mmCIF file of C-alpha atoms in Angstrom:
data_model
loop_
_atom_site.group_PDB
_atom_site.id
_atom_site.type_symbol
_atom_site.label_atom_id
_atom_site.label_comp_id
_atom_site.label_asym_id
_atom_site.label_seq_id
_atom_site.Cartn_x
_atom_site.Cartn_y
_atom_site.Cartn_z
ATOM 1 C CA MET A 1 -71.600 111.325 43.009
ATOM 2 C CA ALA A 2 -68.260 109.164 43.328
ATOM 3 C CA PRO A 3 -70.203 106.060 42.441
ATOM 4 C CA ALA A 4 -71.831 108.270 39.206
ATOM 5 C CA LEU A 5 -68.253 109.634 38.223
ATOM 6 C CA LEU A 6 -66.853 106.077 37.727
ATOM 7 C CA LEU A 7 -70.380 104.268 36.128
ATOM 8 C CA VAL A 8 -70.767 107.293 33.733
ATOM 9 C CA PRO A 9 -67.243 107.173 31.981
ATOM 10 C CA ALA A 10 -67.215 103.305 31.806
ATOM 11 C CA ALA A 11 -71.068 103.737 30.131
ATOM 12 C CA LEU A 12 -70.589 105.606 27.358
ATOM 13 C CA ALA A 13 -66.289 104.195 26.606
ATOM 14 C CA SER A 14 -69.193 100.867 26.602
ATOM 15 C CA PHE A 15 -71.460 102.467 24.165
ATOM 16 C CA ILE A 16 -68.574 104.278 21.225
ATOM 17 C CA LEU A 17 -66.921 100.713 21.301
ATOM 18 C CA ALA A 18 -70.476 99.422 20.511
ATOM 19 C CA PHE A 19 -71.703 102.182 18.449
ATOM 20 C CA GLY A 20 -67.767 101.852 15.804
ATOM 21 C CA THR A 21 -68.196 98.372 16.153
ATOM 22 C CA GLY A 22 -71.931 98.809 14.281
ATOM 23 C CA VAL A 23 -69.359 101.446 11.129
ATOM 24 C CA GLU A 24 -66.997 98.935 11.470
ATOM 25 C CA PHE A 25 -69.526 95.776 10.835
ATOM 26 C CA VAL A 26 -71.049 97.210 7.719
ATOM 27 C CA ARG A 27 -67.787 98.325 6.021
ATOM 28 C CA PHE A 28 -67.411 94.402 7.046
ATOM 29 C CA THR A 29 -69.962 92.990 6.011
ATOM 30 C CA SER A 30 -71.869 95.978 2.922
ATOM 31 C CA LEU A 31 -68.988 98.213 1.430
ATOM 32 C CA ARG A 32 -66.796 95.311 1.390
ATOM 33 C CA PRO A 33 -68.266 92.290 -1.366
ATOM 34 C CA LEU A 34 -70.686 95.472 -3.016
ATOM 35 C CA LEU A 35 -67.108 97.656 -3.653
ATOM 36 C CA GLY A 36 -65.372 93.945 -4.649
ATOM 37 C CA GLY A 37 -63.599 93.164 -1.439
ATOM 38 C CA ILE A 38 -60.072 94.115 0.106
ATOM 39 C CA ARG A 39 -57.498 91.138 -0.759
ATOM 40 C CA GLU A 40 -54.042 91.485 0.734
ATOM 41 C CA SER A 41 -52.918 89.758 -3.074
ATOM 42 C CA GLY A 42 -53.447 93.551 -5.025
ATOM 43 C CA GLY A 43 -57.187 92.448 -5.790
ATOM 44 C CA PRO A 44 -59.323 90.267 -6.425
ATOM 45 C CA ALA A 45 -58.495 86.703 -7.660
ATOM 46 C CA PRO A 46 -60.092 86.071 -11.785
ATOM 47 C CA SER A 47 -62.352 83.515 -11.729
ATOM 48 C CA ASP A 48 -59.979 80.769 -13.863
ATOM 49 C CA ALA A 49 -58.004 80.564 -10.889
ATOM 50 C CA ARG A 50 -59.657 79.960 -8.588
ATOM 51 C CA HIS A 51 -60.552 76.487 -7.274
ATOM 52 C CA GLY A 52 -62.836 73.710 -7.899
ATOM 53 C CA TRP A 53 -65.402 72.439 -4.627
ATOM 54 C CA LEU A 54 -64.148 70.095 -4.446
ATOM 55 C CA ALA A 55 -59.912 70.950 -5.167
ATOM 56 C CA ALA A 56 -60.684 73.229 -2.648
ATOM 57 C CA LEU A 57 -61.260 70.167 0.150
ATOM 58 C CA GLN A 58 -57.655 69.221 -1.136
ATOM 59 C CA ASP A 59 -56.528 73.161 -1.207
ATOM 60 C CA ARG A 60 -54.530 73.668 2.315
ATOM 61 C CA SER A 61 -54.565 77.121 1.685
ATOM 62 C CA ILE A 62 -58.420 77.426 2.091
ATOM 63 C CA LEU A 63 -59.217 74.697 4.743
ATOM 64 C CA THR A 64 -57.164 76.538 7.342
ATOM 65 C CA SER A 65 -58.232 79.509 6.010
ATOM 66 C CA LEU A 66 -61.797 78.270 6.773
ATOM 67 C CA ALA A 67 -60.061 76.635 9.605
ATOM 68 C CA TRP A 68 -59.520 80.262 11.082
ATOM 69 C CA ASP A 69 -62.332 81.714 10.589
ATOM 70 C CA LEU A 70 -64.558 79.384 12.233
ATOM 71 C CA CYS A 71 -62.784 79.314 15.597
ATOM 72 C CA LEU A 72 -62.772 83.256 15.122
ATOM 73 C CA LEU A 73 -66.915 82.645 14.459
ATOM 74 C CA LEU A 74 -66.606 80.758 17.565
ATOM 75 C CA LEU A 75 -65.055 82.652 19.699
ATOM 76 C CA PHE A 76 -68.501 84.571 19.149
ATOM 77 C CA VAL A 77 -70.354 82.807 19.257
ATOM 78 C CA LEU A 78 -69.470 81.802 22.679
ATOM 79 C CA GLN A 79 -68.696 84.924 24.071
ATOM 80 C CA HIS A 80 -71.923 86.348 22.979
ATOM 81 C CA SER A 81 -74.307 82.886 24.312
ATOM 82 C CA LEU A 82 -72.426 82.158 27.875
ATOM 83 C CA MET A 83 -72.299 85.790 28.183
ATOM 84 C CA ALA A 84 -77.046 85.924 27.999
ATOM 85 C CA THR A 85 -77.216 82.772 30.668
ATOM 86 C CA GLU A 86 -78.349 83.455 33.398
ATOM 87 C CA ALA A 87 -75.163 82.466 35.330
ATOM 88 C CA VAL A 88 -73.239 84.337 33.662
ATOM 89 C CA LYS A 89 -75.010 87.583 34.193
ATOM 90 C CA ALA A 90 -75.445 87.548 38.396
ATOM 91 C CA TRP A 91 -72.224 86.312 38.854
ATOM 92 C CA THR A 92 -71.210 89.939 36.320
ATOM 93 C CA SER A 93 -74.268 91.781 38.299
ATOM 94 C CA ARG A 94 -72.404 90.616 42.093
ATOM 95 C CA TYR A 95 -69.308 92.419 40.772
ATOM 96 C CA PHE A 96 -69.716 94.683 38.235
ATOM 97 C CA GLY A 97 -73.081 95.927 39.477
ATOM 98 C CA VAL A 98 -75.124 98.302 37.022
ATOM 99 C CA LEU A 99 -72.378 97.730 34.840
ATOM 100 C CA GLN A 100 -73.591 94.737 33.699
ATOM 101 C CA ARG A 101 -75.462 95.604 30.441
ATOM 102 C CA SER A 102 -71.924 97.564 29.454
ATOM 103 C CA LEU A 103 -70.099 94.805 30.612
ATOM 104 C CA TYR A 104 -71.506 92.596 27.832
ATOM 105 C CA VAL A 105 -72.183 94.874 25.044
ATOM 106 C CA ALA A 106 -68.123 96.082 25.446
ATOM 107 C CA CYS A 107 -67.537 92.239 25.773
ATOM 108 C CA THR A 108 -69.517 91.295 21.949
ATOM 109 C CA ALA A 109 -68.054 94.518 19.888
ATOM 110 C CA LEU A 110 -64.563 93.279 21.397
ATOM 111 C CA ALA A 111 -64.719 89.505 20.398
ATOM 112 C CA LEU A 112 -66.726 91.364 17.409
ATOM 113 C CA GLN A 113 -63.877 92.699 16.688
ATOM 114 C CA LEU A 114 -61.706 89.973 16.517
ATOM 115 C CA VAL A 115 -63.521 88.480 13.986
ATOM 116 C CA MET A 116 -63.365 91.708 10.916
ATOM 117 C CA ARG A 117 -60.359 92.302 12.200
ATOM 118 C CA TYR A 118 -58.810 88.693 11.883
ATOM 119 C CA TRP A 119 -60.643 87.482 9.428
ATOM 120 C CA GLU A 120 -58.398 85.288 6.618
ATOM 121 C CA THR A 121 -60.472 85.742 2.567
ATOM 122 C CA THR A 122 -60.564 82.796 0.549
ATOM 123 C CA PRO A 123 -60.151 84.557 -3.220
ATOM 124 C CA ARG A 124 -58.824 81.513 -4.904
ATOM 125 C CA GLY A 125 -62.201 79.557 -3.335
ATOM 126 C CA PRO A 126 -64.465 78.400 -5.644
ATOM 127 C CA VAL A 127 -67.972 80.989 -5.138
ATOM 128 C CA LEU A 128 -71.685 79.393 -4.740
ATOM 129 C CA TRP A 129 -72.523 82.230 -7.334
ATOM 130 C CA GLU A 130 -70.906 85.426 -8.982
ATOM 131 C CA ALA A 131 -72.865 88.194 -11.695
ATOM 132 C CA ARG A 132 -70.232 88.149 -14.177
ATOM 133 C CA ALA A 133 -72.023 88.828 -17.095
ATOM 134 C CA GLU A 134 -73.249 91.425 -18.724
ATOM 135 C CA PRO A 135 -76.003 92.877 -17.986
ATOM 136 C CA TRP A 136 -76.199 91.215 -13.999
ATOM 137 C CA ALA A 137 -72.960 92.653 -13.379
ATOM 138 C CA THR A 138 -74.518 96.101 -13.024
ATOM 139 C CA TRP A 139 -77.623 95.564 -11.753
ATOM 140 C CA VAL A 140 -76.379 92.405 -9.721
ATOM 141 C CA PRO A 141 -74.279 94.805 -7.817
ATOM 142 C CA LEU A 142 -77.143 97.424 -7.571
ATOM 143 C CA LEU A 143 -79.496 96.284 -6.923
ATOM 144 C CA CYS A 144 -77.463 94.429 -4.124
ATOM 145 C CA PHE A 145 -77.059 98.124 -2.970
ATOM 146 C CA VAL A 146 -80.047 99.349 -2.350
ATOM 147 C CA LEU A 147 -81.844 95.954 -0.041
ATOM 148 C CA HIS A 148 -77.951 97.075 1.516
ATOM 149 C CA VAL A 149 -78.763 99.780 2.068
ATOM 150 C CA VAL A 150 -82.549 99.631 2.855
ATOM 151 C CA SER A 151 -81.546 96.653 5.665
ATOM 152 C CA TRP A 152 -79.652 98.919 7.814
ATOM 153 C CA LEU A 153 -82.068 101.529 8.040
ATOM 154 C CA LEU A 154 -84.653 99.150 8.662
ATOM 155 C CA ILE A 155 -82.341 96.873 11.185
ATOM 156 C CA PHE A 156 -80.974 100.876 13.239
ATOM 157 C CA SER A 157 -85.049 102.442 13.598
ATOM 158 C CA ILE A 158 -85.346 98.802 15.291
ATOM 159 C CA LEU A 159 -83.498 99.058 17.419
ATOM 160 C CA LEU A 160 -84.310 102.193 18.363
ATOM 161 C CA VAL A 161 -87.915 100.724 19.026
ATOM 162 C CA PHE A 162 -86.196 98.331 20.925
ATOM 163 C CA ASP A 163 -84.766 101.263 23.370
ATOM 164 C CA TYR A 164 -81.569 101.250 21.449
ATOM 165 C CA ALA A 165 -80.423 102.564 24.779
ATOM 166 C CA GLU A 166 -81.343 100.382 27.502
ATOM 167 C CA LEU A 167 -79.925 97.576 24.795
ATOM 168 C CA MET A 168 -76.644 99.180 24.779
ATOM 169 C CA GLY A 169 -76.701 100.017 28.789
ATOM 170 C CA LEU A 170 -77.071 103.944 29.353
ATOM 171 C CA LYS A 171 -80.503 103.498 30.503
ATOM 172 C CA GLN A 172 -79.356 100.929 33.129
ATOM 173 C CA VAL A 173 -77.063 103.270 34.240
ATOM 174 C CA TYR A 174 -78.932 106.437 34.044
ATOM 175 C CA TYR A 175 -81.834 105.459 36.381
ATOM 176 C CA HIS A 176 -79.215 103.652 38.498
ATOM 177 C CA VAL A 177 -77.543 107.543 39.370
ATOM 178 C CA LEU A 178 -81.562 108.926 39.175
ATOM 179 C CA GLY A 179 -82.566 106.644 42.015
ATOM 180 C CA LEU A 180 -85.334 104.846 39.453
ATOM 181 C CA GLY A 181 -84.266 101.120 39.680
ATOM 182 C CA GLU A 182 -83.859 99.035 37.501
ATOM 183 C CA PRO A 183 -86.072 100.017 33.659
ATOM 184 C CA LEU A 184 -86.877 96.565 33.059
ATOM 185 C CA SER A 185 -88.350 96.407 36.208
ATOM 186 C CA LEU A 186 -91.123 98.568 34.943
ATOM 187 C CA LYS A 187 -91.957 96.813 31.435
ATOM 188 C CA SER A 188 -94.834 93.817 31.972
ATOM 189 C CA PRO A 189 -94.012 89.869 32.393
ATOM 190 C CA ARG A 190 -95.389 89.463 29.505
ATOM 191 C CA ALA A 191 -93.595 91.701 27.654
ATOM 192 C CA LEU A 192 -90.617 90.337 29.482
ATOM 193 C CA ARG A 193 -90.957 87.097 28.064
ATOM 194 C CA LEU A 194 -90.916 88.322 24.468
ATOM 195 C CA PHE A 195 -87.608 89.621 24.913
ATOM 196 C CA SER A 196 -86.170 86.316 26.605
ATOM 197 C CA HIS A 197 -86.699 84.570 22.886
ATOM 198 C CA LEU A 198 -87.031 87.609 21.018
ATOM 199 C CA ARG A 199 -83.178 88.123 21.315
ATOM 200 C CA HIS A 200 -82.682 89.209 17.618
ATOM 201 C CA PRO A 201 -85.421 91.579 15.674
ATOM 202 C CA VAL A 202 -83.439 92.562 13.364
ATOM 203 C CA CYS A 203 -83.278 88.490 11.757
ATOM 204 C CA VAL A 204 -84.819 88.920 8.329
ATOM 205 C CA GLU A 205 -82.385 92.638 7.778
ATOM 206 C CA LEU A 206 -79.123 90.521 9.005
ATOM 207 C CA LEU A 207 -79.171 87.627 6.730
ATOM 208 C CA THR A 208 -80.432 89.809 3.775
ATOM 209 C CA VAL A 209 -76.619 91.629 4.459
ATOM 210 C CA LEU A 210 -75.518 88.584 4.685
ATOM 211 C CA TRP A 211 -76.296 86.460 1.982
ATOM 212 C CA VAL A 212 -77.977 89.369 -1.115
ATOM 213 C CA VAL A 213 -74.327 89.926 -2.758
ATOM 214 C CA PRO A 214 -72.653 89.536 -5.791
ATOM 215 C CA THR A 215 -70.725 87.172 -4.887
ATOM 216 C CA LEU A 216 -71.290 84.128 -3.137
ATOM 217 C CA GLY A 217 -67.798 82.777 -1.803
ATOM 218 C CA THR A 218 -66.682 80.206 -0.079
ATOM 219 C CA ASP A 219 -65.233 82.356 3.273
ATOM 220 C CA ARG A 220 -68.920 84.842 2.794
ATOM 221 C CA LEU A 221 -70.812 81.928 2.807
ATOM 222 C CA LEU A 222 -69.795 80.081 5.988
ATOM 223 C CA LEU A 223 -69.807 83.449 7.893
ATOM 224 C CA ALA A 224 -73.494 83.866 6.171
ATOM 225 C CA LEU A 225 -73.987 80.175 7.246
ATOM 226 C CA LEU A 226 -72.872 80.541 10.658
ATOM 227 C CA PHE A 227 -75.405 83.520 11.123
ATOM 228 C CA THR A 228 -77.593 82.123 9.850
ATOM 229 C CA LEU A 229 -77.716 79.433 12.100
ATOM 230 C CA TYR A 230 -77.204 80.973 14.887
ATOM 231 C CA LEU A 231 -79.930 83.783 14.123
ATOM 232 C CA GLY A 232 -81.987 80.940 13.803
ATOM 233 C CA LEU A 233 -81.343 78.988 16.891
ATOM 234 C CA ALA A 234 -82.369 82.507 19.058
ATOM 235 C CA HIS A 235 -85.521 83.189 18.130
ATOM 236 C CA GLY A 236 -88.047 80.950 20.523
ATOM 237 C CA LEU A 237 -91.265 82.331 19.661
ATOM 238 C CA ASP A 238 -94.247 81.059 21.090
ATOM 239 C CA GLN A 239 -98.167 81.091 20.554
ATOM 240 C CA GLN A 240 -98.060 83.667 23.563
ATOM 241 C CA ASP A 241 -95.812 85.390 22.145
ATOM 242 C CA LEU A 242 -96.992 85.245 18.837
ATOM 243 C CA ARG A 243 -100.645 86.881 20.392
ATOM 244 C CA TYR A 244 -99.110 89.627 22.283
ATOM 245 C CA LEU A 245 -97.686 90.491 19.832
ATOM 246 C CA ARG A 246 -101.015 90.529 17.711
ATOM 247 C CA SER A 247 -102.380 92.440 20.782
ATOM 248 C CA GLN A 248 -99.509 95.477 21.031
ATOM 249 C CA LEU A 249 -100.855 95.758 16.933
ATOM 250 C CA GLN A 250 -104.231 96.005 17.050
ATOM 251 C CA ARG A 251 -104.073 98.612 19.792
ATOM 252 C CA LYS A 252 -101.407 101.013 18.163
ATOM 253 C CA LEU A 253 -103.503 100.713 15.091
ATOM 254 C CA GLN A 254 -106.782 101.373 17.110
ATOM 255 C CA LEU A 255 -104.696 104.461 18.668
ATOM 256 C CA LEU A 256 -103.715 105.968 14.983
ATOM 257 C CA SER A 257 -107.706 104.926 13.504
ATOM 258 C CA ARG A 258 -109.376 106.837 16.940
ATOM 259 C CA PRO A 259 -109.852 110.211 16.246
ATOM 260 C CA GLN A 260 -107.625 113.131 17.314
ATOM 261 C CA ASP A 261 -109.562 115.659 20.452
ATOM 262 C CA GLY A 262 -111.831 118.854 17.910
ATOM 263 C CA GLU A 263 -111.728 116.423 15.149
ATOM 264 C CA ALA A 264 -115.957 117.345 13.132
ATOM 265 C CA GLU A 265 -117.416 113.526 12.778
#
């Protein structure tokens, strides 16, 4: 019982930190750009005060902000990738045991908190596009808002389908306390192979959130580009994975189309 008294609070603390970080990430990626952003200068910079692309390359303040943001993103990418390697997972499992996944989730949340809290905007930087003239200034933000809401609903639904408790490390501790073993050991080899290749099952929805904004400024472009590259490299599906996904889809469709007991022929 003594280990459980330590394991359960640690796993719950990691889950609460990750959940709070997820809420903050929604605000950072969706609410702030859709509502116009929050700038230290007191408001959005007028369009005529922004630099062009060539002038931005000569502005040290813009380049410094972008370099700082790039360092924050690389810090997150390194943490998220290195801690997912088999060598680091073996080391953390040796010293933290069943809390290995919770530790990974907590470190990822902390790295993402650093990105969001110390991110520097570039209000005077150039923009790739901007909805300024009517009716685009009204309808484009509304369309972006709808797509963001749909994307986040899909993300939350997919996370639940992919066993949210296991992703957050709660299920591992629960199984350990009850003596049920490792949850992954109960999955088929084909499912384990798929999970090892499909590290981010919400890729399309997250890319929609990153790119579909009324104004795509310089710092947002950096954020979208780096995460697009990272998410693209994280996916390594092959023909065997696709065959497994197709077979699973066909099996579920057959279950849905099967007549229920007592149903009239």
